[in-house]
């Protein structure tokens, strides 16, 4: 099976041209400067240090807008990530794809503050997010959005915990997630 995919037709200058209807975003202020946060989130296999639902983060290629890796979740799910935008101390964009070929778009952004920064992760998930708005509104709003928001909160809080403690976060540290634990 070919586990690569072409993001080029959906991206212009690092900005996603939306084929999705909605997104889910979560932001947190982290008590570290932007360079320290970037150093962690741009490091190879970074998810193994702070992602509470990641079992393994396997690198295919790393360090720029053509980075590719694989996330193996605690429950055995596997997703492939292909980066399409990478800017030092700013963030990156990527497409994440499951084994069936379903693709979501994810954007990580850093904003500098007074010796701290804000990290925002925005996800345009594929599920209940393409096609008919009326049909998809209720399941997206009441099923996808709250679970994805909880997931994003756990990932960012995991990063913050890792930066404060300088050791890898324990799995399911903020509680189990129904999709990934």
mmCIF file with all atom_site columns, N, CA and C in Angstrom, residues 11-58:
data_model
loop_
_atom_site.group_PDB
_atom_site.id
_atom_site.type_symbol
_atom_site.label_atom_id
_atom_site.label_alt_id
_atom_site.label_comp_id
_atom_site.label_asym_id
_atom_site.label_entity_id
_atom_site.label_seq_id
_atom_site.pdbx_PDB_ins_code
_atom_site.Cartn_x
_atom_site.Cartn_y
_atom_site.Cartn_z
_atom_site.occupancy
_atom_site.B_iso_or_equiv
_atom_site.pdbx_formal_charge
_atom_site.auth_seq_id
_atom_site.auth_comp_id
_atom_site.auth_asym_id
_atom_site.auth_atom_id
_atom_site.pdbx_PDB_model_num
ATOM 1   N N  . UNK A 1 11 ? -3.147  23.094 -1.415 1.00 0.00 ? 11 UNK A N  1
ATOM 2   C CA . UNK A 1 11 ? -2.407  24.084 -0.653 1.00 0.00 ? 11 UNK A CA 1
ATOM 3   C C  . UNK A 1 11 ? -1.804  25.133 -1.584 1.00 0.00 ? 11 UNK A C  1
ATOM 4   N N  . UNK A 1 12 ? -1.957  26.395 -1.209 1.00 0.00 ? 12 UNK A N  1
ATOM 5   C CA . UNK A 1 12 ? -1.289  27.491 -1.901 1.00 0.00 ? 12 UNK A CA 1
ATOM 6   C C  . UNK A 1 12 ? -0.603  28.327 -0.839 1.00 0.00 ? 12 UNK A C  1
ATOM 7   N N  . UNK A 1 13 ? 0.731   28.452 -0.941 1.00 0.00 ? 13 UNK A N  1
ATOM 8   C CA . UNK A 1 13 ? 1.514   29.238 0.017  1.00 0.00 ? 13 UNK A CA 1
ATOM 9   C C  . UNK A 1 13 ? 1.221   28.848 1.464  1.00 0.00 ? 13 UNK A C  1
ATOM 10  N N  . UNK A 1 14 ? 1.054   27.556 1.736  1.00 0.00 ? 14 UNK A N  1
ATOM 11  C CA . UNK A 1 14 ? 0.857   27.091 3.096  1.00 0.00 ? 14 UNK A CA 1
ATOM 12  C C  . UNK A 1 14 ? -0.541  27.301 3.638  1.00 0.00 ? 14 UNK A C  1
ATOM 13  N N  . UNK A 1 15 ? -1.430  27.887 2.876  1.00 0.00 ? 15 UNK A N  1
ATOM 14  C CA . UNK A 1 15 ? -2.788  28.113 3.346  1.00 0.00 ? 15 UNK A CA 1
ATOM 15  C C  . UNK A 1 15 ? -3.721  27.099 2.706  1.00 0.00 ? 15 UNK A C  1
ATOM 16  N N  . UNK A 1 16 ? -4.559  26.505 3.520  1.00 0.00 ? 16 UNK A N  1
ATOM 17  C CA . UNK A 1 16 ? -5.448  25.461 3.050  1.00 0.00 ? 16 UNK A CA 1
ATOM 18  C C  . UNK A 1 16 ? -6.648  26.064 2.329  1.00 0.00 ? 16 UNK A C  1
ATOM 19  N N  . UNK A 1 17 ? -6.940  25.527 1.162  1.00 0.00 ? 17 UNK A N  1
ATOM 20  C CA . UNK A 1 17 ? -8.152  25.898 0.447  1.00 0.00 ? 17 UNK A CA 1
ATOM 21  C C  . UNK A 1 17 ? -9.207  24.896 0.873  1.00 0.00 ? 17 UNK A C  1
ATOM 22  N N  . UNK A 1 18 ? -10.164 25.365 1.629  1.00 0.00 ? 18 UNK A N  1
ATOM 23  C CA . UNK A 1 18 ? -11.065 24.467 2.338  1.00 0.00 ? 18 UNK A CA 1
ATOM 24  C C  . UNK A 1 18 ? -12.031 23.722 1.435  1.00 0.00 ? 18 UNK A C  1
ATOM 25  N N  . UNK A 1 19 ? -12.001 22.412 1.575  1.00 0.00 ? 19 UNK A N  1
ATOM 26  C CA . UNK A 1 19 ? -13.057 21.571 1.027  1.00 0.00 ? 19 UNK A CA 1
ATOM 27  C C  . UNK A 1 19 ? -13.921 21.065 2.172  1.00 0.00 ? 19 UNK A C  1
ATOM 28  N N  . UNK A 1 20 ? -13.562 21.482 3.376  1.00 0.00 ? 20 UNK A N  1
ATOM 29  C CA . UNK A 1 20 ? -14.293 21.098 4.569  1.00 0.00 ? 20 UNK A CA 1
ATOM 30  C C  . UNK A 1 20 ? -15.261 22.214 4.957  1.00 0.00 ? 20 UNK A C  1
ATOM 31  N N  . UNK A 1 21 ? -16.265 21.868 5.732  1.00 0.00 ? 21 UNK A N  1
ATOM 32  C CA . UNK A 1 21 ? -17.274 22.843 6.150  1.00 0.00 ? 21 UNK A CA 1
ATOM 33  C C  . UNK A 1 21 ? -16.852 23.553 7.432  1.00 0.00 ? 21 UNK A C  1
ATOM 34  N N  . UNK A 1 22 ? -16.382 22.784 8.429  1.00 0.00 ? 22 UNK A N  1
ATOM 35  C CA . UNK A 1 22 ? -16.077 23.337 9.740  1.00 0.00 ? 22 UNK A CA 1
ATOM 36  C C  . UNK A 1 22 ? -14.686 22.914 10.213 1.00 0.00 ? 22 UNK A C  1
ATOM 37  N N  . UNK A 1 23 ? -14.231 23.588 11.273 1.00 0.00 ? 23 UNK A N  1
ATOM 38  C CA . UNK A 1 23 ? -12.983 23.185 11.917 1.00 0.00 ? 23 UNK A CA 1
ATOM 39  C C  . UNK A 1 23 ? -13.174 23.182 13.427 1.00 0.00 ? 23 UNK A C  1
ATOM 40  N N  . UNK A 1 24 ? -12.212 22.598 14.118 1.00 0.00 ? 24 UNK A N  1
ATOM 41  C CA . UNK A 1 24 ? -12.177 22.599 15.576 1.00 0.00 ? 24 UNK A CA 1
ATOM 42  C C  . UNK A 1 24 ? -10.805 23.137 15.966 1.00 0.00 ? 24 UNK A C  1
ATOM 43  N N  . UNK A 1 25 ? -10.801 24.117 16.869 1.00 0.00 ? 25 UNK A N  1
ATOM 44  C CA . UNK A 1 25 ? -9.554  24.752 17.284 1.00 0.00 ? 25 UNK A CA 1
ATOM 45  C C  . UNK A 1 25 ? -9.456  24.748 18.798 1.00 0.00 ? 25 UNK A C  1
ATOM 46  N N  . UNK A 1 26 ? -8.229  24.589 19.268 1.00 0.00 ? 26 UNK A N  1
ATOM 47  C CA . UNK A 1 26 ? -7.971  24.771 20.694 1.00 0.00 ? 26 UNK A CA 1
ATOM 48  C C  . UNK A 1 26 ? -6.639  25.491 20.850 1.00 0.00 ? 26 UNK A C  1
ATOM 49  N N  . UNK A 1 27 ? -6.604  26.459 21.763 1.00 0.00 ? 27 UNK A N  1
ATOM 50  C CA . UNK A 1 27 ? -5.399  27.243 22.050 1.00 0.00 ? 27 UNK A CA 1
ATOM 51  C C  . UNK A 1 27 ? -5.132  27.241 23.541 1.00 0.00 ? 27 UNK A C  1
ATOM 52  N N  . UNK A 1 28 ? -3.869  27.299 23.883 1.00 0.00 ? 28 UNK A N  1
ATOM 53  C CA . UNK A 1 28 ? -3.440  27.411 25.285 1.00 0.00 ? 28 UNK A CA 1
ATOM 54  C C  . UNK A 1 28 ? -2.216  28.317 25.335 1.00 0.00 ? 28 UNK A C  1
ATOM 55  N N  . UNK A 1 29 ? -2.087  29.067 26.408 1.00 0.00 ? 29 UNK A N  1
ATOM 56  C CA . UNK A 1 29 ? -0.870  29.835 26.665 1.00 0.00 ? 29 UNK A CA 1
ATOM 57  C C  . UNK A 1 29 ? 0.091   28.917 27.403 1.00 0.00 ? 29 UNK A C  1
ATOM 58  N N  . UNK A 1 30 ? 1.317   28.868 26.913 1.00 0.00 ? 30 UNK A N  1
ATOM 59  C CA . UNK A 1 30 ? 2.355   28.020 27.498 1.00 0.00 ? 30 UNK A CA 1
ATOM 60  C C  . UNK A 1 30 ? 3.417   28.929 28.102 1.00 0.00 ? 30 UNK A C  1
ATOM 61  N N  . UNK A 1 31 ? 3.809   28.640 29.329 1.00 0.00 ? 31 UNK A N  1
ATOM 62  C CA . UNK A 1 31 ? 4.761   29.488 30.046 1.00 0.00 ? 31 UNK A CA 1
ATOM 63  C C  . UNK A 1 31 ? 6.203   29.202 29.643 1.00 0.00 ? 31 UNK A C  1
ATOM 64  N N  . UNK A 1 32 ? 6.456   29.275 28.367 1.00 0.00 ? 32 UNK A N  1
ATOM 65  C CA . UNK A 1 32 ? 7.797   29.151 27.788 1.00 0.00 ? 32 UNK A CA 1
ATOM 66  C C  . UNK A 1 32 ? 7.849   30.080 26.595 1.00 0.00 ? 32 UNK A C  1
ATOM 67  N N  . UNK A 1 33 ? 9.042   30.479 26.203 1.00 0.00 ? 33 UNK A N  1
ATOM 68  C CA . UNK A 1 33 ? 9.119   31.362 25.046 1.00 0.00 ? 33 UNK A CA 1
ATOM 69  C C  . UNK A 1 33 ? 8.924   30.565 23.759 1.00 0.00 ? 33 UNK A C  1
ATOM 70  N N  . UNK A 1 34 ? 8.677   31.270 22.700 1.00 0.00 ? 34 UNK A N  1
ATOM 71  C CA . UNK A 1 34 ? 8.315   30.651 21.432 1.00 0.00 ? 34 UNK A CA 1
ATOM 72  C C  . UNK A 1 34 ? 9.417   29.737 20.887 1.00 0.00 ? 34 UNK A C  1
ATOM 73  N N  . UNK A 1 35 ? 10.673  30.114 21.094 1.00 0.00 ? 35 UNK A N  1
ATOM 74  C CA . UNK A 1 35 ? 11.785  29.282 20.604 1.00 0.00 ? 35 UNK A CA 1
ATOM 75  C C  . UNK A 1 35 ? 11.855  27.952 21.340 1.00 0.00 ? 35 UNK A C  1
ATOM 76  N N  . UNK A 1 36 ? 11.605  27.971 22.638 1.00 0.00 ? 36 UNK A N  1
ATOM 77  C CA . UNK A 1 36 ? 11.611  26.729 23.411 1.00 0.00 ? 36 UNK A CA 1
ATOM 78  C C  . UNK A 1 36 ? 10.480  25.798 22.976 1.00 0.00 ? 36 UNK A C  1
ATOM 79  N N  . UNK A 1 37 ? 9.313   26.367 22.731 1.00 0.00 ? 37 UNK A N  1
ATOM 80  C CA . UNK A 1 37 ? 8.174   25.551 22.292 1.00 0.00 ? 37 UNK A CA 1
ATOM 81  C C  . UNK A 1 37 ? 8.445   25.010 20.893 1.00 0.00 ? 37 UNK A C  1
ATOM 82  N N  . UNK A 1 38 ? 8.942   25.873 19.998 1.00 0.00 ? 38 UNK A N  1
ATOM 83  C CA . UNK A 1 38 ? 9.254   25.408 18.643 1.00 0.00 ? 38 UNK A CA 1
ATOM 84  C C  . UNK A 1 38 ? 10.279  24.273 18.671 1.00 0.00 ? 38 UNK A C  1
ATOM 85  N N  . UNK A 1 39 ? 11.268  24.398 19.531 1.00 0.00 ? 39 UNK A N  1
ATOM 86  C CA . UNK A 1 39 ? 12.305  23.362 19.622 1.00 0.00 ? 39 UNK A CA 1
ATOM 87  C C  . UNK A 1 39 ? 11.683  21.991 19.925 1.00 0.00 ? 39 UNK A C  1
ATOM 88  N N  . UNK A 1 40 ? 10.672  21.969 20.779 1.00 0.00 ? 40 UNK A N  1
ATOM 89  C CA . UNK A 1 40 ? 10.009  20.698 21.133 1.00 0.00 ? 40 UNK A CA 1
ATOM 90  C C  . UNK A 1 40 ? 9.108   20.215 20.001 1.00 0.00 ? 40 UNK A C  1
ATOM 91  N N  . UNK A 1 41 ? 8.251   21.087 19.463 1.00 0.00 ? 41 UNK A N  1
ATOM 92  C CA . UNK A 1 41 ? 7.264   20.610 18.478 1.00 0.00 ? 41 UNK A CA 1
ATOM 93  C C  . UNK A 1 41 ? 7.873   20.341 17.104 1.00 0.00 ? 41 UNK A C  1
ATOM 94  N N  . UNK A 1 42 ? 9.092   20.814 16.869 1.00 0.00 ? 42 UNK A N  1
ATOM 95  C CA . UNK A 1 42 ? 9.736   20.581 15.575 1.00 0.00 ? 42 UNK A CA 1
ATOM 96  C C  . UNK A 1 42 ? 10.793  19.473 15.640 1.00 0.00 ? 42 UNK A C  1
ATOM 97  N N  . UNK A 1 43 ? 10.959  18.870 16.798 1.00 0.00 ? 43 UNK A N  1
ATOM 98  C CA . UNK A 1 43 ? 11.950  17.818 16.985 1.00 0.00 ? 43 UNK A CA 1
ATOM 99  C C  . UNK A 1 43 ? 11.428  16.492 16.412 1.00 0.00 ? 43 UNK A C  1
ATOM 100 N N  . UNK A 1 44 ? 12.331  15.682 15.862 1.00 0.00 ? 44 UNK A N  1
ATOM 101 C CA . UNK A 1 44 ? 11.950  14.346 15.399 1.00 0.00 ? 44 UNK A CA 1
ATOM 102 C C  . UNK A 1 44 ? 11.300  13.561 16.530 1.00 0.00 ? 44 UNK A C  1
ATOM 103 N N  . UNK A 1 45 ? 10.256  12.827 16.189 1.00 0.00 ? 45 UNK A N  1
ATOM 104 C CA . UNK A 1 45 ? 9.535   11.965 17.134 1.00 0.00 ? 45 UNK A CA 1
ATOM 105 C C  . UNK A 1 45 ? 8.981   12.747 18.323 1.00 0.00 ? 45 UNK A C  1
ATOM 106 N N  . UNK A 1 46 ? 8.679   14.022 18.112 1.00 0.00 ? 46 UNK A N  1
ATOM 107 C CA . UNK A 1 46 ? 8.230   14.895 19.191 1.00 0.00 ? 46 UNK A CA 1
ATOM 108 C C  . UNK A 1 46 ? 6.985   14.390 19.905 1.00 0.00 ? 46 UNK A C  1
ATOM 109 N N  . UNK A 1 47 ? 6.087   13.739 19.184 1.00 0.00 ? 47 UNK A N  1
ATOM 110 C CA . UNK A 1 47 ? 4.834   13.313 19.799 1.00 0.00 ? 47 UNK A CA 1
ATOM 111 C C  . UNK A 1 47 ? 5.051   12.284 20.910 1.00 0.00 ? 47 UNK A C  1
ATOM 112 N N  . UNK A 1 48 ? 6.118   11.531 20.843 1.00 0.00 ? 48 UNK A N  1
ATOM 113 C CA . UNK A 1 48 ? 6.405   10.543 21.883 1.00 0.00 ? 48 UNK A CA 1
ATOM 114 C C  . UNK A 1 48 ? 6.716   11.205 23.217 1.00 0.00 ? 48 UNK A C  1
ATOM 115 N N  . UNK A 1 49 ? 7.096   12.471 23.211 1.00 0.00 ? 49 UNK A N  1
ATOM 116 C CA . UNK A 1 49 ? 7.422   13.183 24.447 1.00 0.00 ? 49 UNK A CA 1
ATOM 117 C C  . UNK A 1 49 ? 6.203   13.789 25.128 1.00 0.00 ? 49 UNK A C  1
ATOM 118 N N  . UNK A 1 50 ? 5.217   14.246 24.340 1.00 0.00 ? 50 UNK A N  1
ATOM 119 C CA . UNK A 1 50 ? 4.132   15.007 24.964 1.00 0.00 ? 50 UNK A CA 1
ATOM 120 C C  . UNK A 1 50 ? 2.715   14.588 24.580 1.00 0.00 ? 50 UNK A C  1
ATOM 121 N N  . UNK A 1 51 ? 2.548   13.740 23.614 1.00 0.00 ? 51 UNK A N  1
ATOM 122 C CA . UNK A 1 51 ? 1.206   13.361 23.160 1.00 0.00 ? 51 UNK A CA 1
ATOM 123 C C  . UNK A 1 51 ? 0.687   12.209 24.023 1.00 0.00 ? 51 UNK A C  1
ATOM 124 N N  . UNK A 1 52 ? -0.362  12.432 24.827 1.00 0.00 ? 52 UNK A N  1
ATOM 125 C CA . UNK A 1 52 ? -0.791  11.407 25.779 1.00 0.00 ? 52 UNK A CA 1
ATOM 126 C C  . UNK A 1 52 ? -1.463  10.181 25.162 1.00 0.00 ? 52 UNK A C  1
ATOM 127 N N  . UNK A 1 53 ? -1.760  10.210 23.856 1.00 0.00 ? 53 UNK A N  1
ATOM 128 C CA . UNK A 1 53 ? -2.403  9.062  23.205 1.00 0.00 ? 53 UNK A CA 1
ATOM 129 C C  . UNK A 1 53 ? -1.514  8.416  22.146 1.00 0.00 ? 53 UNK A C  1
ATOM 130 N N  . UNK A 1 54 ? -0.264  8.882  22.023 1.00 0.00 ? 54 UNK A N  1
ATOM 131 C CA . UNK A 1 54 ? 0.666   8.378  21.017 1.00 0.00 ? 54 UNK A CA 1
ATOM 132 C C  . UNK A 1 54 ? 1.534   7.275  21.603 1.00 0.00 ? 54 UNK A C  1
ATOM 133 N N  . UNK A 1 55 ? 1.503   6.122  20.949 1.00 0.00 ? 55 UNK A N  1
ATOM 134 C CA . UNK A 1 55 ? 2.367   5.020  21.339 1.00 0.00 ? 55 UNK A CA 1
ATOM 135 C C  . UNK A 1 55 ? 3.737   5.143  20.687 1.00 0.00 ? 55 UNK A C  1
ATOM 136 N N  . UNK A 1 56 ? 3.734   5.439  19.359 1.00 0.00 ? 56 UNK A N  1
ATOM 137 C CA . UNK A 1 56 ? 4.991   5.617  18.613 1.00 0.00 ? 56 UNK A CA 1
ATOM 138 C C  . UNK A 1 56 ? 4.802   6.705  17.572 1.00 0.00 ? 56 UNK A C  1
ATOM 139 N N  . UNK A 1 57 ? 5.886   7.422  17.290 1.00 0.00 ? 57 UNK A N  1
ATOM 140 C CA . UNK A 1 57 ? 5.914   8.447  16.247 1.00 0.00 ? 57 UNK A CA 1
ATOM 141 C C  . UNK A 1 57 ? 7.118   8.129  15.359 1.00 0.00 ? 57 UNK A C  1
ATOM 142 N N  . UNK A 1 58 ? 6.852   7.467  14.247 1.00 0.00 ? 58 UNK A N  1
ATOM 143 C CA . UNK A 1 58 ? 7.898   6.959  13.367 1.00 0.00 ? 58 UNK A CA 1
ATOM 144 C C  . UNK A 1 58 ? 8.140   7.958  12.236 1.00 0.00 ? 58 UNK A C  1
#
